[in-house]
Coordinates of N, CA and C in Angstrom, one line a residue:
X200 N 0.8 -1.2 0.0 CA 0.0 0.0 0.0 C 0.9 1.3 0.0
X201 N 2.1 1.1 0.9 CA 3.0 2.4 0.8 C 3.2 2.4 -0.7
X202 N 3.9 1.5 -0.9 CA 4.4 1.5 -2.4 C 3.3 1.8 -3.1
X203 N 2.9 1.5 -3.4 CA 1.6 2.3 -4.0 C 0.9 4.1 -4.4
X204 N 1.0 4.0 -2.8 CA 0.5 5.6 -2.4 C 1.8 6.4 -2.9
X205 N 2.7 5.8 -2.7 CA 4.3 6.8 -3.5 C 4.4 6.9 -4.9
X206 N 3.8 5.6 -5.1 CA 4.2 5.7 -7.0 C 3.0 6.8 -7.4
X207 N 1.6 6.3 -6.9 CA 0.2 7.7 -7.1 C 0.6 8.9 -7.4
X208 N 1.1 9.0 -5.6 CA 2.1 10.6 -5.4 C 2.6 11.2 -6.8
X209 N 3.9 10.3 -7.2 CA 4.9 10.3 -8.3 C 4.0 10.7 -9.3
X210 N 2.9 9.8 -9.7 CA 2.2 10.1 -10.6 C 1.5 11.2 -10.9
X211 N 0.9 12.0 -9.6 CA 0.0 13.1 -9.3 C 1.1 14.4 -9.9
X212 N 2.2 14.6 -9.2 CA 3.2 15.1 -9.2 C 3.8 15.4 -11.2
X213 N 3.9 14.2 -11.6 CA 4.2 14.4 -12.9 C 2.8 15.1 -13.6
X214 N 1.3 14.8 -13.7 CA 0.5 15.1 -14.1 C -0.1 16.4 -13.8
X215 N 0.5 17.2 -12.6 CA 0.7 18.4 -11.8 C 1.6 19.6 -12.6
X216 N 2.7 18.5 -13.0 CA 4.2 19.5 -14.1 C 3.9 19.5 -15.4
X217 N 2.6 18.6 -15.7 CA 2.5 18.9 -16.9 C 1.4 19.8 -17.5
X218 N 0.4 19.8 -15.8 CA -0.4 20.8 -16.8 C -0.3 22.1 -16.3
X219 N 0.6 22.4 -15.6 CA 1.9 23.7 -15.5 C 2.1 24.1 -16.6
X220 N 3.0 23.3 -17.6 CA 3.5 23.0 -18.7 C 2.6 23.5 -19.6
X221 N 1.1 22.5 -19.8 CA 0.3 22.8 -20.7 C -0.3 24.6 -20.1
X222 N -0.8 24.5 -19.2 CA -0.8 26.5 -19.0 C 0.1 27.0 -19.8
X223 N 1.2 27.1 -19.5 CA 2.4 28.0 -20.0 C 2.1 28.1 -21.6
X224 N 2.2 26.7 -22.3 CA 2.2 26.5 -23.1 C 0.7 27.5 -24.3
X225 N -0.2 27.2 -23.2 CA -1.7 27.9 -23.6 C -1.4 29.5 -23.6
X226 N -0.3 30.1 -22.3 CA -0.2 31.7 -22.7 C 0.4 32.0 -23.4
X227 N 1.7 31.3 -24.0 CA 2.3 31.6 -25.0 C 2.1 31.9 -26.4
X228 N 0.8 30.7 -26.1 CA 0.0 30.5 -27.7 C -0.5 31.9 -27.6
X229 N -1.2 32.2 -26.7 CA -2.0 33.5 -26.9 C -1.7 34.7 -26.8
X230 N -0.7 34.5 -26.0 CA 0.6 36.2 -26.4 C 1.0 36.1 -27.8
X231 N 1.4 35.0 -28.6 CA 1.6 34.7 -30.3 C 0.3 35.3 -31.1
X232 N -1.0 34.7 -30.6 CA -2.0 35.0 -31.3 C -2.3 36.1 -31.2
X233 N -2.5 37.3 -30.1 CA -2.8 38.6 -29.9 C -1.7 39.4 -30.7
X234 N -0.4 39.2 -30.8 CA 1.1 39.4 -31.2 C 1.0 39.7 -33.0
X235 N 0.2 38.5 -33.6 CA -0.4 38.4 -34.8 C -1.6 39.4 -35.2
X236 N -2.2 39.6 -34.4 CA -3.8 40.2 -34.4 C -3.3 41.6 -34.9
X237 N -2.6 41.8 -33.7 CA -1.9 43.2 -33.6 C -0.7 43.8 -35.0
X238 N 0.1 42.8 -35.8 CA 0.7 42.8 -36.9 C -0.4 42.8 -38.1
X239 N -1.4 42.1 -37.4 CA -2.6 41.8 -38.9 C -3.1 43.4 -39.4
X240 N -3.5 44.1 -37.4 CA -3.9 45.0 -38.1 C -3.2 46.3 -38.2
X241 N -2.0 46.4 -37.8 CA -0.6 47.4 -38.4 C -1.1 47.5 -39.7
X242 N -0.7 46.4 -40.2 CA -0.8 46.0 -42.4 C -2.0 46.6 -42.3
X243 N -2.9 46.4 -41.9 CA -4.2 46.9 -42.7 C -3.9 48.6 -42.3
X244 N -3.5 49.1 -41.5 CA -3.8 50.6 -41.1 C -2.5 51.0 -42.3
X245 N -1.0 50.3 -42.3 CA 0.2 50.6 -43.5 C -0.6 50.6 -44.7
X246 N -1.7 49.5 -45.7 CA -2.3 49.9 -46.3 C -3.3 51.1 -46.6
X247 N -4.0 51.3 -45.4 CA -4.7 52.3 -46.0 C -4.3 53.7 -45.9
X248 N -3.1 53.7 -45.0 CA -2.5 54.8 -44.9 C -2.5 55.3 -46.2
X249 N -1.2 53.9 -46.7 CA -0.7 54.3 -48.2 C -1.8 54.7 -49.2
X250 N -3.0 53.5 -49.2 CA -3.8 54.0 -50.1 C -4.4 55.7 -50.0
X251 N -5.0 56.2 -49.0 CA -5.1 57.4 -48.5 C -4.1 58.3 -49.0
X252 N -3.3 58.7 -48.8 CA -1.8 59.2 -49.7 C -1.9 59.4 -51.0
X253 N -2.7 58.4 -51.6 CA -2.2 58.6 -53.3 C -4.1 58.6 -53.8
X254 N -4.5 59.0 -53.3 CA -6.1 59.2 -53.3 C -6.5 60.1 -54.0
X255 N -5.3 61.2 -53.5 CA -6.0 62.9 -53.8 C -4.8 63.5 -55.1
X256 N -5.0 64.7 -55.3 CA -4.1 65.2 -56.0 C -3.6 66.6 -55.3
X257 N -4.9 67.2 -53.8 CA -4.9 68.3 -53.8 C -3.7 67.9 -52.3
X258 N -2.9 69.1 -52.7 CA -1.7 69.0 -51.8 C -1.9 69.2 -50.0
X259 N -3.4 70.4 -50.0 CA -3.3 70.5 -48.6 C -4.3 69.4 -48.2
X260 N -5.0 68.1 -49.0 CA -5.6 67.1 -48.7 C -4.4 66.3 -48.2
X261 N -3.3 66.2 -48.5 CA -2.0 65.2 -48.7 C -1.6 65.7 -47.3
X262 N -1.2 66.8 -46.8 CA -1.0 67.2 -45.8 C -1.8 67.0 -44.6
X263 N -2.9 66.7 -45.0 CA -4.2 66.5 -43.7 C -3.8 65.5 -43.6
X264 N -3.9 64.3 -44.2 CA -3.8 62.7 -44.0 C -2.6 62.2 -43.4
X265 N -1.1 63.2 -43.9 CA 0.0 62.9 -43.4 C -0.3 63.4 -41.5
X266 N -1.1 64.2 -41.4 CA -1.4 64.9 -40.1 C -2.3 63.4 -39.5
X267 N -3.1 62.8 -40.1 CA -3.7 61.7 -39.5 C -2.9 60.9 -39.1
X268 N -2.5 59.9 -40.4 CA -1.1 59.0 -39.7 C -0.3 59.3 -38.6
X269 N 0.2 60.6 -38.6 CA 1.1 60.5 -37.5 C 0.1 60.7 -36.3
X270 N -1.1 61.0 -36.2 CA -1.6 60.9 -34.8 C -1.9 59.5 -34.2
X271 N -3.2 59.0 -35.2 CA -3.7 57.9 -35.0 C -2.9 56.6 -35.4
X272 N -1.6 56.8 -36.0 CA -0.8 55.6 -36.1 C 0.2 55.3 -35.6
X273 N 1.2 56.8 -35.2 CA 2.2 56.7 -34.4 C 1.9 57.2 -33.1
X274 N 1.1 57.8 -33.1 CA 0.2 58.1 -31.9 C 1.3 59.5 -31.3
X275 N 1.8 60.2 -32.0 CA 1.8 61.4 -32.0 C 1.3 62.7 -31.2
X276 N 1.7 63.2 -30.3 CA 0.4 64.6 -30.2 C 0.6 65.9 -30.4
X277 N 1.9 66.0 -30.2 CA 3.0 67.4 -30.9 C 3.7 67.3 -31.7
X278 N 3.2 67.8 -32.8 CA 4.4 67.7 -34.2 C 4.2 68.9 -35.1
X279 N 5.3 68.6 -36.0 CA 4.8 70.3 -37.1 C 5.3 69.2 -38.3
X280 N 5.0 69.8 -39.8 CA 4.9 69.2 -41.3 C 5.9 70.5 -41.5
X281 N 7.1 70.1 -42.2 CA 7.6 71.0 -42.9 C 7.6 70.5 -44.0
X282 N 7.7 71.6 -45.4 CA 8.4 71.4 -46.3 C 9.1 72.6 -47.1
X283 N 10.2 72.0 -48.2 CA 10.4 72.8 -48.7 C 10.8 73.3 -50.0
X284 N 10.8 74.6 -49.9 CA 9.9 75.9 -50.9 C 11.0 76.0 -51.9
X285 N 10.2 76.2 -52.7 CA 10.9 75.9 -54.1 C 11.0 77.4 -54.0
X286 N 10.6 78.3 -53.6 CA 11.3 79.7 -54.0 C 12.7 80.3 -53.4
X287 N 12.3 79.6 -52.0 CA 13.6 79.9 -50.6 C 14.5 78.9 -50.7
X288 N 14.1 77.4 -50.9 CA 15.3 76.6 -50.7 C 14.9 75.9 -48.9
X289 N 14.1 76.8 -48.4 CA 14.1 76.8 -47.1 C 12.8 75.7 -46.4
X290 N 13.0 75.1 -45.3 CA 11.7 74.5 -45.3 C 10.3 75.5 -44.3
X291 N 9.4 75.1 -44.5 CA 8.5 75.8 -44.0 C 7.3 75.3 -43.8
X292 N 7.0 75.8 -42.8 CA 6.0 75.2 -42.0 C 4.5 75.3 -42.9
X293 N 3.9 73.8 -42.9 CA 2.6 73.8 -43.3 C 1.7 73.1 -42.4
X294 N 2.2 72.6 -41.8 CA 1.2 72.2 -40.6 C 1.5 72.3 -38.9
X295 N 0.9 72.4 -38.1 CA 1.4 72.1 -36.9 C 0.1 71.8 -36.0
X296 N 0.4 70.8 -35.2 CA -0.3 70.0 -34.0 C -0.2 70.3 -32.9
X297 N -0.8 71.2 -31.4 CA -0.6 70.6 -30.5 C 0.2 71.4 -30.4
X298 N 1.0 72.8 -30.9 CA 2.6 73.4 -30.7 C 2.5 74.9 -31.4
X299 N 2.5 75.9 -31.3 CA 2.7 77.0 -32.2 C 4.2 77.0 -32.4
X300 N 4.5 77.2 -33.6 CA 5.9 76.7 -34.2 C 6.7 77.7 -33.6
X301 N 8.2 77.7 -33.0 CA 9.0 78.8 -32.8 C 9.2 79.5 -34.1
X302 N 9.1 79.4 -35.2 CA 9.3 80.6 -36.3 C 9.0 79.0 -37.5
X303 N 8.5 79.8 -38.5 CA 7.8 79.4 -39.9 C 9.0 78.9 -40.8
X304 N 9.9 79.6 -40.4 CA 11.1 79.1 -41.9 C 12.3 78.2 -40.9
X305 N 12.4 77.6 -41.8 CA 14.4 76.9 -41.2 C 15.0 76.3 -42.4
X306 N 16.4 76.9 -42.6 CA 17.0 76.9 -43.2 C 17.5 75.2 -43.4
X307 N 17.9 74.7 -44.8 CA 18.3 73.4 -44.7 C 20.4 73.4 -43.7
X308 N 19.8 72.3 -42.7 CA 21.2 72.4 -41.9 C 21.6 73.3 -40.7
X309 N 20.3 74.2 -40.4 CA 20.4 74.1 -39.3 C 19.1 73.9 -38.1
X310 N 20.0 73.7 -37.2 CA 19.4 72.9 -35.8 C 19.3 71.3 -36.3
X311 N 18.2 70.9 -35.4 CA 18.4 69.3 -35.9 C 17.4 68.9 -36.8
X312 N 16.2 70.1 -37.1 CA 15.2 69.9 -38.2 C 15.9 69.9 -39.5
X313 N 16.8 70.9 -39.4 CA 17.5 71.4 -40.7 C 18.7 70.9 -41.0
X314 N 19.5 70.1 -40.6 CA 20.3 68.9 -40.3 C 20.2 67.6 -41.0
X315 N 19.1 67.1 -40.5 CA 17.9 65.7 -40.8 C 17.6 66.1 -42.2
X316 N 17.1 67.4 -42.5 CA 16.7 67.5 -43.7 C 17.8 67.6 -44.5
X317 N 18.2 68.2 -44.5 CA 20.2 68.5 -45.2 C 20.4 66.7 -45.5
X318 N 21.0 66.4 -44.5 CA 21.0 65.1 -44.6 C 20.3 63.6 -45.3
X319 N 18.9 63.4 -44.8 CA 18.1 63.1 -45.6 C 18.0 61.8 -44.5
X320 N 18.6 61.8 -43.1 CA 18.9 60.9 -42.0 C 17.5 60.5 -40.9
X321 N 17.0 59.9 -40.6 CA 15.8 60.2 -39.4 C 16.9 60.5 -38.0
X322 N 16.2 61.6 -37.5 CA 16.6 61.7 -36.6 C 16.0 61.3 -35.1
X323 N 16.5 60.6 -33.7 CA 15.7 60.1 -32.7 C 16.2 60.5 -31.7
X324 N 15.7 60.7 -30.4 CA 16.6 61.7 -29.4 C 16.8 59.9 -28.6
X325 N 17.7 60.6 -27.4 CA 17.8 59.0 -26.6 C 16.5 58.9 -26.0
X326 N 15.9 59.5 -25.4 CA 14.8 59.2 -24.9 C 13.6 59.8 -25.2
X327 N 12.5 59.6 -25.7 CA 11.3 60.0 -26.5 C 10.0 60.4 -25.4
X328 N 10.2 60.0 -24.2 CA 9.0 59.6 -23.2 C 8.9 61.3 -22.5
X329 N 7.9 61.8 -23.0 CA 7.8 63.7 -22.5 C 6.8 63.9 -21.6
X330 N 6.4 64.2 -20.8 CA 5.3 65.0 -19.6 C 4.9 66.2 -20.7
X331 N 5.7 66.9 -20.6 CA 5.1 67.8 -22.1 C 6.0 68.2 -23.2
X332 N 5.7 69.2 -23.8 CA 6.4 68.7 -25.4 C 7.7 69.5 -25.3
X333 N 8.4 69.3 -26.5 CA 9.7 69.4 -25.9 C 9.8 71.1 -26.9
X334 N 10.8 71.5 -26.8 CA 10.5 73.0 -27.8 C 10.9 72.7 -29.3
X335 N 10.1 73.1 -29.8 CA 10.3 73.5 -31.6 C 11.0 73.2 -32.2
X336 N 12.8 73.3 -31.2 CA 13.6 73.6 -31.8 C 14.5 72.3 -30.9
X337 N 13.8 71.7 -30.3 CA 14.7 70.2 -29.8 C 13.4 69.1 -30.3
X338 N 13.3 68.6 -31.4 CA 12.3 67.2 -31.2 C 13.0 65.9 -30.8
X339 N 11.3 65.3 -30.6 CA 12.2 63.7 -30.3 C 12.6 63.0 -31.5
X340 N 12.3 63.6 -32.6 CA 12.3 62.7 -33.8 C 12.2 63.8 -34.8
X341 N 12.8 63.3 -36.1 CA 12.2 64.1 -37.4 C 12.9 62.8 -38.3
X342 N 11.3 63.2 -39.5 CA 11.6 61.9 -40.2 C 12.0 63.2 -42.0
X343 N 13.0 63.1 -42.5 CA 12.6 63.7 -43.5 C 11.9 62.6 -44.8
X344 N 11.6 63.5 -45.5 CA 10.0 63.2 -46.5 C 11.1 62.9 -47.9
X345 N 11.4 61.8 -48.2 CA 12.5 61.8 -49.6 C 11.7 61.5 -50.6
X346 N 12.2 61.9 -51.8 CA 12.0 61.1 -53.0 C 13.6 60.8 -53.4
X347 N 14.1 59.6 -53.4 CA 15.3 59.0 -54.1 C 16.0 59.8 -53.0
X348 N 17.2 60.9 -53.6 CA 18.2 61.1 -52.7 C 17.7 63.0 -52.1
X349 N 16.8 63.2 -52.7 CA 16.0 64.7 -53.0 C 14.8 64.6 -51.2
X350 N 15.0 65.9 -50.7 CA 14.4 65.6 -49.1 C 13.9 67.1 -49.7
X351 N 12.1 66.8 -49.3 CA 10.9 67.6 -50.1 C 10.9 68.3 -48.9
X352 N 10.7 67.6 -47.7 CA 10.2 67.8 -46.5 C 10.4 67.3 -45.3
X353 N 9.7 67.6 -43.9 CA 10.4 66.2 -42.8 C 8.8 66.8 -41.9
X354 N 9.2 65.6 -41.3 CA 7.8 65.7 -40.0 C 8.7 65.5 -38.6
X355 N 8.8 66.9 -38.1 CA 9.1 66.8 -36.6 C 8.4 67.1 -35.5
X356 N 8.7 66.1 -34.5 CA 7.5 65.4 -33.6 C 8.1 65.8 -32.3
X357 N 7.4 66.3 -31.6 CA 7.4 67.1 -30.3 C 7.0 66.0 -28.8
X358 N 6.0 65.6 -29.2 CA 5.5 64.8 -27.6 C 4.8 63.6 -28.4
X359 N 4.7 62.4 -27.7 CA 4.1 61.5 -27.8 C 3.0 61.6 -27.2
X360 N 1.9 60.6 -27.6 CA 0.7 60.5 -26.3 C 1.3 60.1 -25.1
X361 N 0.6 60.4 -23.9 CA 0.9 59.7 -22.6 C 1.0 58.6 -22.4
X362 N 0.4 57.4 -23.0 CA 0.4 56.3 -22.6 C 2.0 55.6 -24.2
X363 N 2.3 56.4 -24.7 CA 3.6 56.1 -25.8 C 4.6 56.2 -25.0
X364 N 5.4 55.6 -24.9 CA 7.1 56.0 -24.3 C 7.9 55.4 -25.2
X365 N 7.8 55.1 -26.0 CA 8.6 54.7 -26.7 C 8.0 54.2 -28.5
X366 N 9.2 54.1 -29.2 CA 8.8 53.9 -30.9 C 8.9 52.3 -30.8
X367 N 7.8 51.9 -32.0 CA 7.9 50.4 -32.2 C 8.7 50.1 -33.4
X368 N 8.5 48.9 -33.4 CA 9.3 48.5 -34.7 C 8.4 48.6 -35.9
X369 N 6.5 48.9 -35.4 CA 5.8 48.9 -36.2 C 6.0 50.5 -36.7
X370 N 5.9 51.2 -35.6 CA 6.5 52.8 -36.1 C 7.2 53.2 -37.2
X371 N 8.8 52.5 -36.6 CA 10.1 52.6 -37.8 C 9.5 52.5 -39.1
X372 N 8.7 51.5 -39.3 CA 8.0 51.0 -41.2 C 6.8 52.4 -41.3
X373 N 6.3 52.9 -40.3 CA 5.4 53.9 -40.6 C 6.2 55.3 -41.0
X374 N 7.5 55.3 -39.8 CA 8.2 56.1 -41.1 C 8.6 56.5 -42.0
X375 N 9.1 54.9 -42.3 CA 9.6 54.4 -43.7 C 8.6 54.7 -45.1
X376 N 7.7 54.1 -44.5 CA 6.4 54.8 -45.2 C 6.3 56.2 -45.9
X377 N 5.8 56.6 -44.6 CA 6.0 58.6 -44.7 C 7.3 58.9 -45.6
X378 N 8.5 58.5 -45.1 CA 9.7 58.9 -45.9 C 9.1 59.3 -47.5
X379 N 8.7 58.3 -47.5 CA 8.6 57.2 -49.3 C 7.0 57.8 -50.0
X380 N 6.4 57.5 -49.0 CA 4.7 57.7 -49.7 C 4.5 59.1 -49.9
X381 N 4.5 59.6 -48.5 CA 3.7 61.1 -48.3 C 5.0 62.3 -49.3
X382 N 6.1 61.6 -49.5 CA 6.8 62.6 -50.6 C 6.6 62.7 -51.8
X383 N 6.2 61.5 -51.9 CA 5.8 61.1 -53.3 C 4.6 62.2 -54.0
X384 N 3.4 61.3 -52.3 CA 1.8 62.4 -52.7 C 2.1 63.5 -52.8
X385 N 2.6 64.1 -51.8 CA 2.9 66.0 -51.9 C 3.7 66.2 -53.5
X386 N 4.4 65.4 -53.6 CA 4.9 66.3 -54.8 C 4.1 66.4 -56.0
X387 N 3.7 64.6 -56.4 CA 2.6 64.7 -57.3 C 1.5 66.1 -57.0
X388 N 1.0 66.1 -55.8 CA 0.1 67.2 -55.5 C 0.0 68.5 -55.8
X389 N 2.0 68.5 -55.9 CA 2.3 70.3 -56.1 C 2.4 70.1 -57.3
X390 N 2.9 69.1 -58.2 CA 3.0 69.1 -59.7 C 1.9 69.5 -60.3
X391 N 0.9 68.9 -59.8 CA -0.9 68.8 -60.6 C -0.9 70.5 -60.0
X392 N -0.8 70.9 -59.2 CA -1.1 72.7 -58.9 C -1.1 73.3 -59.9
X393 N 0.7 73.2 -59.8 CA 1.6 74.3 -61.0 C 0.7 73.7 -62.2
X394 N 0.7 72.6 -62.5 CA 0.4 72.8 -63.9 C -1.3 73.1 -64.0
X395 N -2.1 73.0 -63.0 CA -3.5 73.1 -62.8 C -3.4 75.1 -63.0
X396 N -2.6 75.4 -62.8 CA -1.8 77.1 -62.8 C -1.8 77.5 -63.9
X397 N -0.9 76.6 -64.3 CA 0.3 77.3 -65.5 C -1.5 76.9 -66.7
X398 N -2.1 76.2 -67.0 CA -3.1 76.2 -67.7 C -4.2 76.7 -67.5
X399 N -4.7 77.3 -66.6 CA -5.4 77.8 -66.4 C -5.2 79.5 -66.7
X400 N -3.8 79.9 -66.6 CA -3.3 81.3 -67.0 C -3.2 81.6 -68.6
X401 N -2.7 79.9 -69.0 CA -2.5 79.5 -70.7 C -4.1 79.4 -71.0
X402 N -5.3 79.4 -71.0 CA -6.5 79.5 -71.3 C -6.8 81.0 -71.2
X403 N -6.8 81.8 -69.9 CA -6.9 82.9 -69.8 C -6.2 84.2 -70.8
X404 N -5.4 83.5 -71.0 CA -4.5 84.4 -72.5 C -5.1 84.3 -73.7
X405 N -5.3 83.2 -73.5 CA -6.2 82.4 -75.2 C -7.6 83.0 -75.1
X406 N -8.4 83.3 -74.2 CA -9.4 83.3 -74.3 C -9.5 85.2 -74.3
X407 N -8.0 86.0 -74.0 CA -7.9 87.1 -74.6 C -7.5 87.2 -75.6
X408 N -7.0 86.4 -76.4 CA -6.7 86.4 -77.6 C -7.7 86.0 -78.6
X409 N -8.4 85.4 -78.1 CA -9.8 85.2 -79.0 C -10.6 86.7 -78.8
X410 N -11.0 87.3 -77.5 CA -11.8 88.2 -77.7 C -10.7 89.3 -78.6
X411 N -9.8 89.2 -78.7 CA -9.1 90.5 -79.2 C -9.5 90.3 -80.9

């Protein structure tokens, strides 16, 4: 009977470690599957970003959406949109969130907006996690806006939401994104202007030259 009740024991004991084992085994599964959920729906928000981006032609539509992404995807709450002007060379402010800009223009190369943009580098501070936003003229981030080796623009980011302390890996690709997409849309956007311009002035001549 001892022998018995010991080997049971033994028995109870192993079928005790196993379904320890099987627990563990069950959170794992489900930290993977939530882990997946969560990448499923990154891709779907990376898609419609992108699609959203190439939707419009009108530049300050292109600028609103780049203003959404970075709120509702990188979860953003202080940032400004620069780009830059084909007259100055200079970049300048077209949007801002959450911040009245210390001044409207910045020169390519200087501070660290004009640096990143010069460069064509993202820039990230060591520590991103703010109580409130940081000034104008120190962000936690600036991503500039390329096409090929050409930097249109950059989006620099002042405060995260409160519950953000940090960038994901899903972020970095939303960058990547922005780098790539939203320079693309803006330019296309400014293209279709100028020439929505330049034809609309070439009608207006024509249409003096017919009454003449």
């Amino acid at each position: 009977l001892r022998r018995q009740l010991e080997a049971r024991e033994r028995e109870h004991d192993r079928l005790h470690g196993q379904l320890a084992q099987i627990d563990e085994d069950n959170r794992r599964y489900s930290d993977q599957f939530v882990s997946l959920e969560q990448q499923n729906n990154n891709l779907a928000n990376l898609y419609v970003a992108s699609y959203q981006l190439h939707s419009t032609l009108d530049f300050r539509e292109v600028v609103r959406i780049v203003q959404e992404i970075v709120i509702n995807l990188i979860g953003a709450e202080v940032f400004h949109v620069l780009m830059v002007s084909e007259k100055t060379g200079q970049l300048e402010v077209e949007a801002s969130e959450g911040q009245t800009p210390g001044r409207t223009t910045v020169p390519l190369g200087d501070g660290l907006i004009g640096k990143s943009a010069q460069s064509g580098e993202n820039y990230f501070a060591e520590s991103v996690a703010r109580t409130d936003a940081s000034p104008f003229e120190e962000p936690i981030a600036v991503i500039p806006l390329k096409i090929k080796d050409s930097t249109i623009g950059v989006i620099s980011i002042n405060k995260l939401l409160v519950q953000k302390t940090a960038f994901t890996s899903m972020d970095y690709e939303l960058f990547t994104l922005l780098a790539g997409h939203a320079a693309t849309a803006a330019f296309s956007a400014k293209l279709y202007s100028t020439s929505a311009r330049k034809l609309s002035t070439l009608q207006s001549f024509l249409d003096m030259l017919k009454q003449k």
